[in-house]
CSV table of C-alpha atoms in Angstrom, one decimal:
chain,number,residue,atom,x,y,z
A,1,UNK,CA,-35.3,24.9,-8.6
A,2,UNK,CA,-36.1,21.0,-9.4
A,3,UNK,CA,-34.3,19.3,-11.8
A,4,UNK,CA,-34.6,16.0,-13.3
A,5,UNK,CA,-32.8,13.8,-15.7
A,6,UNK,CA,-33.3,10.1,-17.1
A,7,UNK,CA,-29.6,8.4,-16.5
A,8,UNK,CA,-28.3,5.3,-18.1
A,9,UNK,CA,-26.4,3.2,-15.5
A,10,UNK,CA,-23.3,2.3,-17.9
A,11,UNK,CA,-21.5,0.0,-15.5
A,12,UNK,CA,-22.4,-3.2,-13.4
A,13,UNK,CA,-20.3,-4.5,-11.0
A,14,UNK,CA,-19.2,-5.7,-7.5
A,15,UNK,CA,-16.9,-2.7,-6.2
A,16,UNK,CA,-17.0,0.7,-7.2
A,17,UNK,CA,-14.4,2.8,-5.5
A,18,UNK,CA,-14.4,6.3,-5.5
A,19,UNK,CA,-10.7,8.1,-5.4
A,20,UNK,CA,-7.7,7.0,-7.2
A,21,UNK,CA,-5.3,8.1,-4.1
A,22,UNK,CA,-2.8,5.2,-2.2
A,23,UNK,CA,-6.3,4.1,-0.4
A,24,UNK,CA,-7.8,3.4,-3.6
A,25,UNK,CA,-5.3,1.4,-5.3
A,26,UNK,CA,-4.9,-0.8,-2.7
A,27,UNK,CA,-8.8,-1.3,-2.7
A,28,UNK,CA,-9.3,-1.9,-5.9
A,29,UNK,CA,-6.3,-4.3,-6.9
A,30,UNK,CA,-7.1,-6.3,-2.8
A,31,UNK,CA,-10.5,-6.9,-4.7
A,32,UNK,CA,-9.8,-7.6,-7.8
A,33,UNK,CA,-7.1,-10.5,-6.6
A,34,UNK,CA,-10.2,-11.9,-5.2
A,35,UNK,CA,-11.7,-12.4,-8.2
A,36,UNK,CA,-14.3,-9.4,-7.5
A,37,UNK,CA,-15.3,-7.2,-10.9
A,38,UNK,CA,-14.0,-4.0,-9.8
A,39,UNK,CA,-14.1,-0.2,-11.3
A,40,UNK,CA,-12.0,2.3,-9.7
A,41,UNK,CA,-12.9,6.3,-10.8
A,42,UNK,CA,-10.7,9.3,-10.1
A,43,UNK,CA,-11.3,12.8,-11.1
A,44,UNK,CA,-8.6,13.3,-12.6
A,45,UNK,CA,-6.1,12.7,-15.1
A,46,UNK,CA,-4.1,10.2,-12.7
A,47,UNK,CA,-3.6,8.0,-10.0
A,48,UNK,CA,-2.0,8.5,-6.7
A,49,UNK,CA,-3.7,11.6,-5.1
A,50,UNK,CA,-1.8,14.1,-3.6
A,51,UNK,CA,1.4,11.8,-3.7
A,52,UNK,CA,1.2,12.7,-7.5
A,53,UNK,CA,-1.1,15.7,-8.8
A,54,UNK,CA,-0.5,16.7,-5.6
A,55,UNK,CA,3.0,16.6,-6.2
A,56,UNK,CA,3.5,16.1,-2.2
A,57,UNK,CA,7.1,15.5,-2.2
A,58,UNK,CA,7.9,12.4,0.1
A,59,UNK,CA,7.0,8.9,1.0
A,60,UNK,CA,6.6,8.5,5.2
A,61,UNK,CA,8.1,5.6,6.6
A,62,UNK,CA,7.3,2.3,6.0
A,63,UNK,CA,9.0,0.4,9.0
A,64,UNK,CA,9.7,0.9,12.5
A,65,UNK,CA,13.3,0.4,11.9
A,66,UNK,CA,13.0,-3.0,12.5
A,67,UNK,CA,10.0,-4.2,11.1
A,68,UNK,CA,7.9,-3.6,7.9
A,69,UNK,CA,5.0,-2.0,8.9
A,70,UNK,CA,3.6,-1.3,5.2
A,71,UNK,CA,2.5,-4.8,4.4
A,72,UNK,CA,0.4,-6.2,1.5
A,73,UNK,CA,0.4,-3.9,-1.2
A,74,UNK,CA,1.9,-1.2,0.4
A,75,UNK,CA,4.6,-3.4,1.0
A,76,UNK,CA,4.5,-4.2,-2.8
A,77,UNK,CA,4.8,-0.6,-3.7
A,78,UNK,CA,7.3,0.0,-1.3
A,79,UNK,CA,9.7,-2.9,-2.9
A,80,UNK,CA,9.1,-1.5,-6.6
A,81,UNK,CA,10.5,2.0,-5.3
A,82,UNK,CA,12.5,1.4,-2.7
A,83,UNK,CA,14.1,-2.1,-2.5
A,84,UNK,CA,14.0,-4.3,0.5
A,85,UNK,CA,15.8,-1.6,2.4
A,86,UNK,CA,14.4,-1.8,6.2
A,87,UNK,CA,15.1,2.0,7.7
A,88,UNK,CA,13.2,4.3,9.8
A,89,UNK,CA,13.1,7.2,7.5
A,90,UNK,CA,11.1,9.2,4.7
A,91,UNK,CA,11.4,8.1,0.9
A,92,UNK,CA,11.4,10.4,-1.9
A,93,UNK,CA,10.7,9.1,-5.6
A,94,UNK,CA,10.0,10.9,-8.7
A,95,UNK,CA,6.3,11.6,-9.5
A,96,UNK,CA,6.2,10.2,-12.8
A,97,UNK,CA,7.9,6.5,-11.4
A,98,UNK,CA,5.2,6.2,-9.0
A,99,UNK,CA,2.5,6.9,-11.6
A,100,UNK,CA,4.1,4.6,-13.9
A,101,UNK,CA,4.1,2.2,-10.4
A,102,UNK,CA,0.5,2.3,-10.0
A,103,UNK,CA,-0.4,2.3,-13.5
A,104,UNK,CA,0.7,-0.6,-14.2
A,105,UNK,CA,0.1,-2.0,-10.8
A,106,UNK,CA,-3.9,-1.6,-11.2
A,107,UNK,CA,-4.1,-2.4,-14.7
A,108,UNK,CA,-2.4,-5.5,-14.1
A,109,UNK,CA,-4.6,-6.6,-11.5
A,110,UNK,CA,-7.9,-6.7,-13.5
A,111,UNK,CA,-9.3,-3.2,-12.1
A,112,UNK,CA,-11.3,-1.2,-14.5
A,113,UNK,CA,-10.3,2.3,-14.2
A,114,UNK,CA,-11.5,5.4,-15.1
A,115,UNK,CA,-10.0,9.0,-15.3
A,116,UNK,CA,-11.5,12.0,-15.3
A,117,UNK,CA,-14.5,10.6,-13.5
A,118,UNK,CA,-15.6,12.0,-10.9
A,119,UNK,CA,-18.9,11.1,-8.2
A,120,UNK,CA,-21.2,13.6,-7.7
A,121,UNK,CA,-24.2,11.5,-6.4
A,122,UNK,CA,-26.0,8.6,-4.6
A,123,UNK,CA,-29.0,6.4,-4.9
A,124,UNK,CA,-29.8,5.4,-1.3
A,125,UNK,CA,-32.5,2.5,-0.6
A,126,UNK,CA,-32.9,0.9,3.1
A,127,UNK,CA,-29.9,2.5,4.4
A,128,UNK,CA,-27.1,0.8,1.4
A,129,UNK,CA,-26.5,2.5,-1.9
A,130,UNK,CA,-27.5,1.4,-4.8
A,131,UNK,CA,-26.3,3.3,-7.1
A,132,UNK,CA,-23.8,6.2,-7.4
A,133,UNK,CA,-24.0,9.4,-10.2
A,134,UNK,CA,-21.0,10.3,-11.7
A,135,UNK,CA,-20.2,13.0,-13.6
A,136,UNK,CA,-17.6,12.2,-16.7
A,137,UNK,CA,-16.4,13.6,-20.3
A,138,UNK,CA,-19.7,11.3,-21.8
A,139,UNK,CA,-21.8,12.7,-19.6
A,140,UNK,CA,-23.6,11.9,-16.3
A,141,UNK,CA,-24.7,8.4,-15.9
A,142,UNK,CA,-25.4,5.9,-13.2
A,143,UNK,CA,-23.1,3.1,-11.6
A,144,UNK,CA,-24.6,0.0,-9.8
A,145,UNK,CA,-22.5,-2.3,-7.6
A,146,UNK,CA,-23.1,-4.5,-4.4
A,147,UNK,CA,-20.2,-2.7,-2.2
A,148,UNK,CA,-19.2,1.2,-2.9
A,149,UNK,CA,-15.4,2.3,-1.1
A,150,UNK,CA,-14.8,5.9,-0.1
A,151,UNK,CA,-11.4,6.7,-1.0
A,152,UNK,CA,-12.2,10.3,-2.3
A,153,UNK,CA,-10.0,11.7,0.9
A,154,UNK,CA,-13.2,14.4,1.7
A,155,UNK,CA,-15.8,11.5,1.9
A,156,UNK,CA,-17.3,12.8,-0.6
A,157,UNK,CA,-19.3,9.3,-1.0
A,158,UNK,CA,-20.2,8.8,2.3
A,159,UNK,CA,-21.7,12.4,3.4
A,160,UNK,CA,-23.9,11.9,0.0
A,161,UNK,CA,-24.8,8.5,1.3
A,162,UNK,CA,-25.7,9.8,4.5
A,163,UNK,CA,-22.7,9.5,7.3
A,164,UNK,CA,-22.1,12.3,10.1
A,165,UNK,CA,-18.5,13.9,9.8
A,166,UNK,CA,-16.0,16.6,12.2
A,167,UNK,CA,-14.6,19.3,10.7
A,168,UNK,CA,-11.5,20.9,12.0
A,169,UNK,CA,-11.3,22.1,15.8
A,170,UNK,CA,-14.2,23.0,18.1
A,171,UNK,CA,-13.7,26.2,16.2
A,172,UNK,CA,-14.5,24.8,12.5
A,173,UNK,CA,-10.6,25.7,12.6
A,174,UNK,CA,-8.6,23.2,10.1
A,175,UNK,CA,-5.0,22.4,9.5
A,176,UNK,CA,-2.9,24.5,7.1
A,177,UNK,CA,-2.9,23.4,4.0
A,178,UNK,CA,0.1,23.6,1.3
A,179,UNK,CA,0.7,24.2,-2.4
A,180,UNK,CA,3.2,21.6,-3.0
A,181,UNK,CA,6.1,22.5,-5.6
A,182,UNK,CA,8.8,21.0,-8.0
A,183,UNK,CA,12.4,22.9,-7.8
A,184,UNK,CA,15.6,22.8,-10.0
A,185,UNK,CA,19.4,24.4,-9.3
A,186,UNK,CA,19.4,23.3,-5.8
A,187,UNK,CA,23.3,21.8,-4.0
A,188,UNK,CA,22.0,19.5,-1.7
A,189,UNK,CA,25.7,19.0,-0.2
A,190,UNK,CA,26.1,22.7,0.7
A,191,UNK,CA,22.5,22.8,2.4
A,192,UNK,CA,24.0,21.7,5.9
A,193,UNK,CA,21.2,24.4,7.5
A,194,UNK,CA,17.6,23.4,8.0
A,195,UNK,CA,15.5,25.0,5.3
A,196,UNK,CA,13.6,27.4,7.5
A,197,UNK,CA,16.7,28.6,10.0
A,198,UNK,CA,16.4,32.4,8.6
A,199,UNK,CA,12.8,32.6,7.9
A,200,UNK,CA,12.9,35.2,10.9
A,201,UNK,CA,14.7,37.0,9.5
A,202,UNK,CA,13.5,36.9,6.1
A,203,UNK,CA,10.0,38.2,7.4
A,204,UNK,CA,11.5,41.2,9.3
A,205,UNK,CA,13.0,42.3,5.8
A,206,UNK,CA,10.1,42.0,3.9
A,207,UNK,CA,10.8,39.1,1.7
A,208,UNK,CA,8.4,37.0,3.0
A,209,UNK,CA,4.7,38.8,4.3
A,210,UNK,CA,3.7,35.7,6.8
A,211,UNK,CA,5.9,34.5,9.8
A,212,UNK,CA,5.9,30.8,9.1
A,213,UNK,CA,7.9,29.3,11.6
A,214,UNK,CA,7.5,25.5,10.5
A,215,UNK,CA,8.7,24.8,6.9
A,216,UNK,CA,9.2,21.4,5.4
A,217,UNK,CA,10.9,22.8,3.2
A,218,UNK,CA,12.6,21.3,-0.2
A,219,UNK,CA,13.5,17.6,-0.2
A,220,UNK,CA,15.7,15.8,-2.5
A,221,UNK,CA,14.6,14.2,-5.1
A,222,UNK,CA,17.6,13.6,-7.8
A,223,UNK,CA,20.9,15.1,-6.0
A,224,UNK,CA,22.8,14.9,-10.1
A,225,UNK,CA,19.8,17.5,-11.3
A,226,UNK,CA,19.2,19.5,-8.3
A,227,UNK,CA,15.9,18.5,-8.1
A,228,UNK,CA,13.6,18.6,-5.1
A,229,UNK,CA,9.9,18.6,-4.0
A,230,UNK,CA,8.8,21.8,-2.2
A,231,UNK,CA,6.0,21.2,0.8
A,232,UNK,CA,6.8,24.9,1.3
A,233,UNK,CA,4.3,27.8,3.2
A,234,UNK,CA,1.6,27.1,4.7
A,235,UNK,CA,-1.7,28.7,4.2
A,236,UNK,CA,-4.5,29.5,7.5
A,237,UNK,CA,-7.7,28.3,7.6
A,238,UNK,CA,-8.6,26.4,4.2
A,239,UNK,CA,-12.5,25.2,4.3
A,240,UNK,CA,-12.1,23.3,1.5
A,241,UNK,CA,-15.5,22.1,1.7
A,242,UNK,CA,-16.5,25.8,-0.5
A,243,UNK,CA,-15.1,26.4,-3.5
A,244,UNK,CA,-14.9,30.0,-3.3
A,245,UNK,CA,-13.2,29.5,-0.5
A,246,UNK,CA,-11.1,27.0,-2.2
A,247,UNK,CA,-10.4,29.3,-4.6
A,248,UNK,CA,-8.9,32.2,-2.8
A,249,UNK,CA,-6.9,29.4,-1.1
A,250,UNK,CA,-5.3,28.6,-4.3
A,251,UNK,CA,-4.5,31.6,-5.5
A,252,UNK,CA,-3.0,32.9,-1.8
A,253,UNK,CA,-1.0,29.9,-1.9
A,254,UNK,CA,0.6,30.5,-5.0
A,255,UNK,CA,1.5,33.8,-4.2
A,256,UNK,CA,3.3,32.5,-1.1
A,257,UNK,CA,5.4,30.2,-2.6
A,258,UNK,CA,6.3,32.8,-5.1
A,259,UNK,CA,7.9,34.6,-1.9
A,260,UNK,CA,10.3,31.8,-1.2
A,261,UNK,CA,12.4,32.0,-4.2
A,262,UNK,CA,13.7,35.0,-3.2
A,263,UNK,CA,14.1,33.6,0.4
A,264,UNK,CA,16.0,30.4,-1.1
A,265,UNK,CA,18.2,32.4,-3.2
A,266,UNK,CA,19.5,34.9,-0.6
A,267,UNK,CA,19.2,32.7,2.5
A,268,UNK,CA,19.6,28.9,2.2
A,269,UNK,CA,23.1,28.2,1.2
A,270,UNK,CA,22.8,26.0,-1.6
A,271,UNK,CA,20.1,27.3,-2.8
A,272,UNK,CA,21.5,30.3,-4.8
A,273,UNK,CA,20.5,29.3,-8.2
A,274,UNK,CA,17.2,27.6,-7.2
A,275,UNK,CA,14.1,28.0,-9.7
A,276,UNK,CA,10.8,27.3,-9.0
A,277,UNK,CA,9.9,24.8,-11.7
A,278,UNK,CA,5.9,24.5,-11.1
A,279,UNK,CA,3.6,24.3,-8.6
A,280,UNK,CA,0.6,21.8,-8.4
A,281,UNK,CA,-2.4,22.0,-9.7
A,282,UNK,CA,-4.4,21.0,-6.5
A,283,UNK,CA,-3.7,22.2,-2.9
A,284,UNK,CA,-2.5,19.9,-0.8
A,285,UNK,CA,-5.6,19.8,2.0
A,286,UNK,CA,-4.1,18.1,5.0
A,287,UNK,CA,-7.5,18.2,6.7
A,288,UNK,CA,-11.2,18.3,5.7
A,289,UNK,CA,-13.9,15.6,6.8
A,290,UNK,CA,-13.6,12.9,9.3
A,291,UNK,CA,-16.1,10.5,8.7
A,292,UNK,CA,-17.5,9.3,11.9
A,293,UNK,CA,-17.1,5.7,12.8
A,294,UNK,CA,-17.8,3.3,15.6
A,295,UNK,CA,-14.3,4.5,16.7
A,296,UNK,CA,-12.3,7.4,16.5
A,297,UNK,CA,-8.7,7.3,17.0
A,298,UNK,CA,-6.8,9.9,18.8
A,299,UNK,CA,-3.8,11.4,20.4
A,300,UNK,CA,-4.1,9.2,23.4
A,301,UNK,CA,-4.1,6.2,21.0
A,302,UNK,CA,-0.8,7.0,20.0
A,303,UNK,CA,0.6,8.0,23.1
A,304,UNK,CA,-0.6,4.6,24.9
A,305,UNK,CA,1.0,2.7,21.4
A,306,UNK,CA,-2.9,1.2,21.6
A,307,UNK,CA,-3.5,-2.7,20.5
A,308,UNK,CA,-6.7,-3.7,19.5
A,309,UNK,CA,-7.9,-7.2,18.5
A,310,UNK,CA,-9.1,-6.2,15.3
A,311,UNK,CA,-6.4,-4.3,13.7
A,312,UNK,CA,-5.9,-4.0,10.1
A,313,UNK,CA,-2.1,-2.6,10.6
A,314,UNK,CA,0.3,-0.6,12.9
A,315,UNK,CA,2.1,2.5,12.4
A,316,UNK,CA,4.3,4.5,14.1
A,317,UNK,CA,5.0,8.1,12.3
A,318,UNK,CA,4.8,10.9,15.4
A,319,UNK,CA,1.8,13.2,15.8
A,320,UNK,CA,1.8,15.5,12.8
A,321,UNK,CA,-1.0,18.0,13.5
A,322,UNK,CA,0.5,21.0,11.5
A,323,UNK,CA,0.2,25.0,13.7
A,324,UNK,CA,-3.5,26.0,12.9
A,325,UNK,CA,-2.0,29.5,13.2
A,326,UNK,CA,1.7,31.0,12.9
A,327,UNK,CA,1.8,32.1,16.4
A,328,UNK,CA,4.0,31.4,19.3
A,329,UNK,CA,1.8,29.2,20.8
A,330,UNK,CA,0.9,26.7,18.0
A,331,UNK,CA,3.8,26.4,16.9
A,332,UNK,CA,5.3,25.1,20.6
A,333,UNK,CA,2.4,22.8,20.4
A,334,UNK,CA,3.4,21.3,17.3
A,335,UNK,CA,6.9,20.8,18.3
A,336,UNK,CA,5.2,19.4,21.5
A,337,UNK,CA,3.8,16.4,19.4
A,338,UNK,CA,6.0,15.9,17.3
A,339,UNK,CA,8.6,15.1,19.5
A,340,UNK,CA,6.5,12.3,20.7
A,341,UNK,CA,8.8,9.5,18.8
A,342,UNK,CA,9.3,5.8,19.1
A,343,UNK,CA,11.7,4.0,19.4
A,344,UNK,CA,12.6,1.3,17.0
A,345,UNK,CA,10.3,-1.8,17.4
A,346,UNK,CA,7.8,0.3,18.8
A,347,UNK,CA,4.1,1.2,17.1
A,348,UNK,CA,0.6,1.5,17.5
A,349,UNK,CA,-2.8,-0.1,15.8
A,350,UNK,CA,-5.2,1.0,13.6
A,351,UNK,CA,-8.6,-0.7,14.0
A,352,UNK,CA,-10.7,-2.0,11.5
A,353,UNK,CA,-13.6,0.4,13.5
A,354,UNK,CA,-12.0,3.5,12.3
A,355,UNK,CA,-13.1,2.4,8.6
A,356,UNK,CA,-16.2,1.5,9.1
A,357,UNK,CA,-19.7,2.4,10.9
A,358,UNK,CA,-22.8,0.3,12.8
A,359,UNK,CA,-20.2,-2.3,11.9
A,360,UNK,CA,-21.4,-6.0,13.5
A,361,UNK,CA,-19.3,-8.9,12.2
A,362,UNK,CA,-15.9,-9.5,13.5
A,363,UNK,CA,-12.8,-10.9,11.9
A,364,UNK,CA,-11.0,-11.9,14.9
């Protein structure tokens, strides 16, 4: 079928970005400090992506145990939640403190924002986009601004403007993904055991139907409550590029981490009287598009702790490419990588090529 429809374009401005996640925020208020009109959409009813609705339980680190590596705004978000506090560890915060964070953070800086707003379209001309569609509570309606940011996660924005992307392993094969959870009734002081040390067992008795060898597990997020964020289960390849696919991805993931209350209650000491408080309303994807660029970073990058002249930060978290199966073998693999750590001091770069494509001018 053809289908046509006369838009108004509601909104004029310099930078539209599209996603609301950690990527996002630091877009939108980096522009708007330079005096740039900005307007920052995210589908849904917050921001912070998969930190928040995605209720993904921990901050990674922000230092290499000796120096901050999360500067700029991460660095301001990092001071807000954290304090000045220079450690080579993971953070945990409650969901609604870092909404309220950002919140305030974005309104502050002059960004526009809009919730429940959500792209679904382009205008190209000459290779740049002129426009973008989006699709709202008012209605569909069109966006013009002189620079558009992909910070939807997918790239949603830039595969309707155009760009080439990988998907998964030669194999289409992705990640795992994860239904992230909030939990209540948990002693963090008697859980001396990592979380997953009797999932063997556990699957041989039938309380849980898939042999998932690498849990997360719970983390702590108020020790007084017994509260904690779940990044528990893991479910096989997730395409979430179809929504039918999607779908039965949701619903199979909620059924698995159904399974672990029993396992908590009867096999994780301190975690007799554990509930399962809720569950997230999005799946937490770890993988879908990669948008390709004039460079593509990879495990030899981090290996070599690569420099580059043009980097736009360093990082240093080990290789966390999560078992694409639960067998034997991927799972040695993933202990393989992770066990690739740094030392304190030590990092790698993240060049500004990785961002961006057929890109000419340099900074450096």
């Amino acid at each position: 079928m053809e289908y046509a429809k006369n838009l108004t374009t509601k909104y004029d401005v310099d930078v539209l970005i599209a996603g609301g996640g950690p990527a996002g925020i630091a877009a939108g208020i980096a522009a708007a400090r330079d005096n740039k009109s900005v307007l920052l959409i995210e589908q849904y009813g917050c921001l912070g992506g998969m930190g928040t609705t995605g209720m993904v339980p921990e901050f990674m680190c922000f230092d290499d145990g000796i120096n901050l590596l999360a500067g700029g705004i991460g660095g301001e978000v990092k001071k807000a939640l954290f304090g000045d506090e220079i450690a080579y560890k993971c953070y945990n915060a409650s969901v609604e403190k870092v909404k309220s964070l950002y919140d305030r953070m974005v309104i502050e800086s002059g960004v526009k924002l809009l919730l429940f707003t959500k792209i679904v379209d382009v205008v190209v001309k000459d290779k740049k986009i002129e426009y973008a569609i989006v699709s709202s509570r008012s209605g569909m309606y069109a966006i013009k601004a002189k620079a558009f940011i992909d910070c939807t996660g997918d790239g949603d924005l830039s595969v309707l403007a155009g760009a080439s992307y990988e998907f998964g392993d030669e194999d289409g094969t992705t990640m795992p993904a994860t239904l992230c959870s909030f939990w209540s009734g948990i002693d963090f002081e008697k859980r001396t055991q990592p979380d997953g040390f009797k999932v063997g067992d556990a699957y041989l008795n039938g309380v849980l139907s898939q042999l998932d060898l690498c849990l997360p597990g719970i983390k702590m997020v108020d020790e007084r409550s017994g509260v904690g964020g779940g990044n528990v289960g893991h479910t096989y390849s997730v395409n979430d590029l179809d929504e039918e696919a999607l779908t039965a991805a949701m619903l199979k993931s909620r059924e698995i981490v159904s399974e672990y209350v029993r396992y908590y209650r009867e096999y994780v000491p301190g975690c007799e009287n554990a509930n399962l408080c809720f569950t997230a309303p999005i799946l937490g994807v770890r993988e879908s598009r990669r948008i390709v660029c004039d460079y593509m970073m990879n495990h030899m990058d981090y290996v070599n702790r690569a420099v580059f002249e043009d980097e736009i930060g360093r990082y240093n978290y080990p290789v966390d490419i999560h078992p694409k199966s639960p067998d034997v073998e991927s799972i040695e693999q993933f202990a393989k990588d992770t066990a690739l750590k740094y030392q304190n001091g030590e990092s790698y770069g993240i060049s500004l090529t990785i961002l961006v494509k057929d890109f000419t001018h340099k900074f450096f």
